[in-house]
Amino acid sequence: MYMRWFQTQECVGGRNTLSALRWALEDEPPADSALTDGVYLLTTGLPDQHMDSVTSYVSERCSTSNLNLHVCLFTEVKHTESQAETARALSDLAHAGHGRFIWTTETGVLESDDISVLIEEMQTAANYYQKSCELVDSLMQKSSSGGSGESSSSSIRPPTSSPKSKVPLPRPTTLSLARQERGQKSRPNSSKAETPAVHSKSAQRRVSVSQSVFFMEDGHLGFVFKSYPKPKSVRKSIASIKLPKHEGICSTKQWLKRFGIRNLHLDLHRLLSGPECRHQDTLVPSVQRRVSAKYCAIFPSIQINGAVKHLHLSPAELKQYISQTETLMLRYCQRLQWLLTGSRRMFGSVLEKEVCLLLDVSGSMASCFPELQKGLTLLIWDQLHANSVRFNMLAFSRGLCMWRPALVQSTEDQCVHAVQWLSQINTHGSSSTLTALQTACGLADGVGVYLISDGRSDCSHSLILTEMETLRREKSFTVHTIALNCSDRSSSDFLKRLAHKNGGRFHQAPESTDPDLIREQLSDPSSALNLPEFEGDDLKRLTEEIQKLRLFQKQAKAFRETVLESRKREGT
């Protein structure tokens, strides 16, 4: 079937070799991608494109994948200088693609890498055979001459090369003599020993090269390299990501440092910002116009943040990128659902192992206090008891009411007593926030203080921030703020500043969220993304990362369609 198809083809048009190579080298890999794929280019001359551009593309493409390009050149019987130049250029192209080159005519093979290697090996074997014969003859002559029995091993030693003459030192100048005199005066006599060389970190990172040594025919040493470091490609490849199945107790900021888009090398704009993606155009004085470089017409152009870039990623690479981002999106959805379930929805995640809960029980908290009591009961069992957190509680209004004089273990008996203590508290009076903060921060070194309040206080917000900044210089603590029944914008801003200036996080429970609806939106890339506007730090950071990932998914799909359309136009 393939032979019939080949016989129906006609030789018309030019040699659009680069487009054909892109079709072959950028095709999606098979399921068993561990095997090396071979591409055979059968041609009768040089491509229409510039040879340097084609060679550079093949070298970069084959160095980042299991691909080998072999070139077969067919020419007429007569041998001309132009045919020799064509053969040299195509031979370089095959070697750039880690392949072999063969040049044939109707009469036979003119040049072949396989034959050249075989002939060189035969010549080496013949030379070794001739040398061995000479050594055997020399030994036979020594034994027949009736020597005194001395060892003749010296006769078979390879001749040593004569020592090279040392290069004469340059004539000393006045400046060099002065430096020598100053060095001899300042250097003690015990400094004659050589100082060991200091190896830089870059030298330590280099891969060691293994080699074997042998004697050559002229007596010099020869080296055979067995392993050597592979050249690092400038092209950025799509990495396979590994994500945890279970949630870790940490803030979203810390979690994204490990599993964020940038840290997982899935930032699409960074993948398309390498040197091979740069668009070059120069001003031609004769026509007073900016003209693009020749290679700019080979790859499709796109715009990223107002800059023109060349799209070097193949459709297979973009498909792999889309698959990786879909996996990451599902993991982000799992993390978002975890933050919206249980006591984390109202209070966020408790990170420290020693915490103090500051409860604002002033008169302004009366409307939401029953809901707060239910949420605190869930928090005690859901996070404090489950994670073995040492804790204490302090209710404040005009005065202070501490549950325990110090931090206690979250045992079952202590948690039951804590829930009973919460049920006996009533709301009344004003809010002495500063006194409560100062008391809680002195319970233990490195304690995590969780302030649950509406942001109103009996003293100015600026005074609280100033006093807490002064206290932070003397003690180690972290203040997290949780806004509850906070309708005033200034109070909400105060709680944010208080948390951020004291190393903590701000949290505000979302009003109405449906985790199932959010999961449905995130799992379907084609659906519109309408996430609620979260005010808390953890939820807000994760939502921004999700929106950024969805933008990259849409751009990757559009870029893949652009590449496929450009290849269709080139094929026609």
PDB file of N, CA, C and O in Angstrom, residues 432-458:
ATOM      1  N   SER A 432     -11.477  45.760  75.655  1.00  0.00           N
ATOM      2  CA  SER A 432     -10.105  46.119  76.039  1.00  0.00           C
ATOM      3  C   SER A 432      -9.135  45.224  75.264  1.00  0.00           C
ATOM      4  O   SER A 432      -8.503  44.314  75.804  1.00  0.00           O
ATOM      5  N   THR A 433      -9.009  45.493  73.963  1.00  0.00           N
ATOM      6  CA  THR A 433      -8.248  44.627  73.055  1.00  0.00           C
ATOM      7  C   THR A 433      -6.768  44.642  73.382  1.00  0.00           C
ATOM      8  O   THR A 433      -6.106  43.592  73.382  1.00  0.00           O
ATOM      9  N   LEU A 434      -6.198  45.822  73.656  1.00  0.00           N
ATOM     10  CA  LEU A 434      -4.753  45.925  73.886  1.00  0.00           C
ATOM     11  C   LEU A 434      -4.329  45.137  75.124  1.00  0.00           C
ATOM     12  O   LEU A 434      -3.327  44.399  75.093  1.00  0.00           O
ATOM     13  N   THR A 435      -5.080  45.242  76.213  1.00  0.00           N
ATOM     14  CA  THR A 435      -4.743  44.506  77.438  1.00  0.00           C
ATOM     15  C   THR A 435      -4.821  42.999  77.211  1.00  0.00           C
ATOM     16  O   THR A 435      -3.975  42.231  77.702  1.00  0.00           O
ATOM     17  N   ALA A 436      -5.819  42.567  76.468  1.00  0.00           N
ATOM     18  CA  ALA A 436      -5.962  41.135  76.194  1.00  0.00           C
ATOM     19  C   ALA A 436      -4.796  40.624  75.344  1.00  0.00           C
ATOM     20  O   ALA A 436      -4.260  39.533  75.586  1.00  0.00           O
ATOM     21  N   LEU A 437      -4.362  41.391  74.356  1.00  0.00           N
ATOM     22  CA  LEU A 437      -3.236  40.982  73.513  1.00  0.00           C
ATOM     23  C   LEU A 437      -1.950  40.896  74.326  1.00  0.00           C
ATOM     24  O   LEU A 437      -1.169  39.936  74.177  1.00  0.00           O
ATOM     25  N   GLN A 438      -1.707  41.876  75.162  1.00  0.00           N
ATOM     26  CA  GLN A 438      -0.491  41.863  75.970  1.00  0.00           C
ATOM     27  C   GLN A 438      -0.478  40.678  76.935  1.00  0.00           C
ATOM     28  O   GLN A 438       0.565  40.068  77.169  1.00  0.00           O
ATOM     29  N   THR A 439      -1.611  40.333  77.486  1.00  0.00           N
ATOM     30  CA  THR A 439      -1.679  39.194  78.399  1.00  0.00           C
ATOM     31  C   THR A 439      -1.457  37.878  77.670  1.00  0.00           C
ATOM     32  O   THR A 439      -0.733  36.991  78.146  1.00  0.00           O
ATOM     33  N   ALA A 440      -2.076  37.725  76.505  1.00  0.00           N
ATOM     34  CA  ALA A 440      -1.959  36.462  75.757  1.00  0.00           C
ATOM     35  C   ALA A 440      -0.548  36.242  75.234  1.00  0.00           C
ATOM     36  O   ALA A 440      -0.053  35.104  75.227  1.00  0.00           O
ATOM     37  N   CYS A 441       0.129  37.308  74.828  1.00  0.00           N
ATOM     38  CA  CYS A 441       1.483  37.166  74.273  1.00  0.00           C
ATOM     39  C   CYS A 441       2.501  36.775  75.333  1.00  0.00           C
ATOM     40  O   CYS A 441       3.604  36.322  74.996  1.00  0.00           O
ATOM     41  N   GLY A 442       2.169  36.947  76.604  1.00  0.00           N
ATOM     42  CA  GLY A 442       3.092  36.576  77.661  1.00  0.00           C
ATOM     43  C   GLY A 442       2.903  35.182  78.196  1.00  0.00           C
ATOM     44  O   GLY A 442       3.591  34.781  79.150  1.00  0.00           O
ATOM     45  N   LEU A 443       2.005  34.393  77.618  1.00  0.00           N
ATOM     46  CA  LEU A 443       1.768  33.040  78.124  1.00  0.00           C
ATOM     47  C   LEU A 443       2.937  32.102  77.843  1.00  0.00           C
ATOM     48  O   LEU A 443       3.273  31.265  78.676  1.00  0.00           O
ATOM     49  N   ALA A 444       3.558  32.189  76.674  1.00  0.00           N
ATOM     50  CA  ALA A 444       4.661  31.298  76.313  1.00  0.00           C
ATOM     51  C   ALA A 444       5.460  31.933  75.188  1.00  0.00           C
ATOM     52  O   ALA A 444       4.970  32.822  74.476  1.00  0.00           O
ATOM     53  N   ASP A 445       6.688  31.472  75.047  1.00  0.00           N
ATOM     54  CA  ASP A 445       7.546  31.980  73.977  1.00  0.00           C
ATOM     55  C   ASP A 445       7.147  31.318  72.656  1.00  0.00           C
ATOM     56  O   ASP A 445       7.097  30.095  72.550  1.00  0.00           O
ATOM     57  N   GLY A 446       6.880  32.123  71.650  1.00  0.00           N
ATOM     58  CA  GLY A 446       6.461  31.603  70.349  1.00  0.00           C
ATOM     59  C   GLY A 446       5.011  31.204  70.288  1.00  0.00           C
ATOM     60  O   GLY A 446       4.629  30.405  69.414  1.00  0.00           O
ATOM     61  N   VAL A 447       4.170  31.714  71.170  1.00  0.00           N
ATOM     62  CA  VAL A 447       2.761  31.353  71.196  1.00  0.00           C
ATOM     63  C   VAL A 447       2.046  31.965  69.993  1.00  0.00           C
ATOM     64  O   VAL A 447       2.401  33.039  69.499  1.00  0.00           O
ATOM     65  N   GLY A 448       1.044  31.263  69.494  1.00  0.00           N
ATOM     66  CA  GLY A 448       0.203  31.766  68.415  1.00  0.00           C
ATOM     67  C   GLY A 448      -1.095  32.306  68.983  1.00  0.00           C
ATOM     68  O   GLY A 448      -1.880  31.558  69.579  1.00  0.00           O
ATOM     69  N   VAL A 449      -1.331  33.591  68.828  1.00  0.00           N
ATOM     70  CA  VAL A 449      -2.517  34.249  69.370  1.00  0.00           C
ATOM     71  C   VAL A 449      -3.544  34.394  68.256  1.00  0.00           C
ATOM     72  O   VAL A 449      -3.240  34.941  67.189  1.00  0.00           O
ATOM     73  N   TYR A 450      -4.768  33.926  68.503  1.00  0.00           N
ATOM     74  CA  TYR A 450      -5.853  34.006  67.531  1.00  0.00           C
ATOM     75  C   TYR A 450      -6.913  34.949  68.091  1.00  0.00           C
ATOM     76  O   TYR A 450      -7.653  34.588  69.009  1.00  0.00           O
ATOM     77  N   LEU A 451      -6.962  36.166  67.552  1.00  0.00           N
ATOM     78  CA  LEU A 451      -7.898  37.195  68.001  1.00  0.00           C
ATOM     79  C   LEU A 451      -9.184  37.092  67.195  1.00  0.00           C
ATOM     80  O   LEU A 451      -9.184  37.291  65.973  1.00  0.00           O
ATOM     81  N   ILE A 452     -10.300  36.784  67.858  1.00  0.00           N
ATOM     82  CA  ILE A 452     -11.613  36.682  67.224  1.00  0.00           C
ATOM     83  C   ILE A 452     -12.420  37.892  67.664  1.00  0.00           C
ATOM     84  O   ILE A 452     -12.842  37.990  68.826  1.00  0.00           O
ATOM     85  N   SER A 453     -12.639  38.837  66.740  1.00  0.00           N
ATOM     86  CA  SER A 453     -13.247  40.108  67.133  1.00  0.00           C
ATOM     87  C   SER A 453     -13.895  40.755  65.922  1.00  0.00           C
ATOM     88  O   SER A 453     -13.694  40.324  64.772  1.00  0.00           O
ATOM     89  N   ASP A 454     -14.680  41.817  66.199  1.00  0.00           N
ATOM     90  CA  ASP A 454     -15.257  42.619  65.125  1.00  0.00           C
ATOM     91  C   ASP A 454     -14.400  43.840  64.812  1.00  0.00           C
ATOM     92  O   ASP A 454     -14.778  44.681  63.995  1.00  0.00           O
ATOM     93  N   GLY A 455     -13.244  43.971  65.458  1.00  0.00           N
ATOM     94  CA  GLY A 455     -12.316  45.052  65.180  1.00  0.00           C
ATOM     95  C   GLY A 455     -12.528  46.312  65.990  1.00  0.00           C
ATOM     96  O   GLY A 455     -11.706  47.233  65.911  1.00  0.00           O
ATOM     97  N   ARG A 456     -13.577  46.393  66.777  1.00  0.00           N
ATOM     98  CA  ARG A 456     -13.835  47.583  67.589  1.00  0.00           C
ATOM     99  C   ARG A 456     -13.083  47.473  68.910  1.00  0.00           C
ATOM    100  O   ARG A 456     -12.956  46.387  69.473  1.00  0.00           O
ATOM    101  N   SER A 457     -12.620  48.622  69.424  1.00  0.00           N
ATOM    102  CA  SER A 457     -11.832  48.622  70.642  1.00  0.00           C
ATOM    103  C   SER A 457     -12.079  49.909  71.421  1.00  0.00           C
ATOM    104  O   SER A 457     -12.554  50.921  70.857  1.00  0.00           O
ATOM    105  N   ASP A 458     -11.750  49.875  72.722  1.00  0.00           N
ATOM    106  CA  ASP A 458     -11.931  51.063  73.550  1.00  0.00           C
ATOM    107  C   ASP A 458     -10.758  52.035  73.447  1.00  0.00           C
ATOM    108  O   ASP A 458     -10.762  53.080  74.085  1.00  0.00           O
TER     109      ASP A 458
END
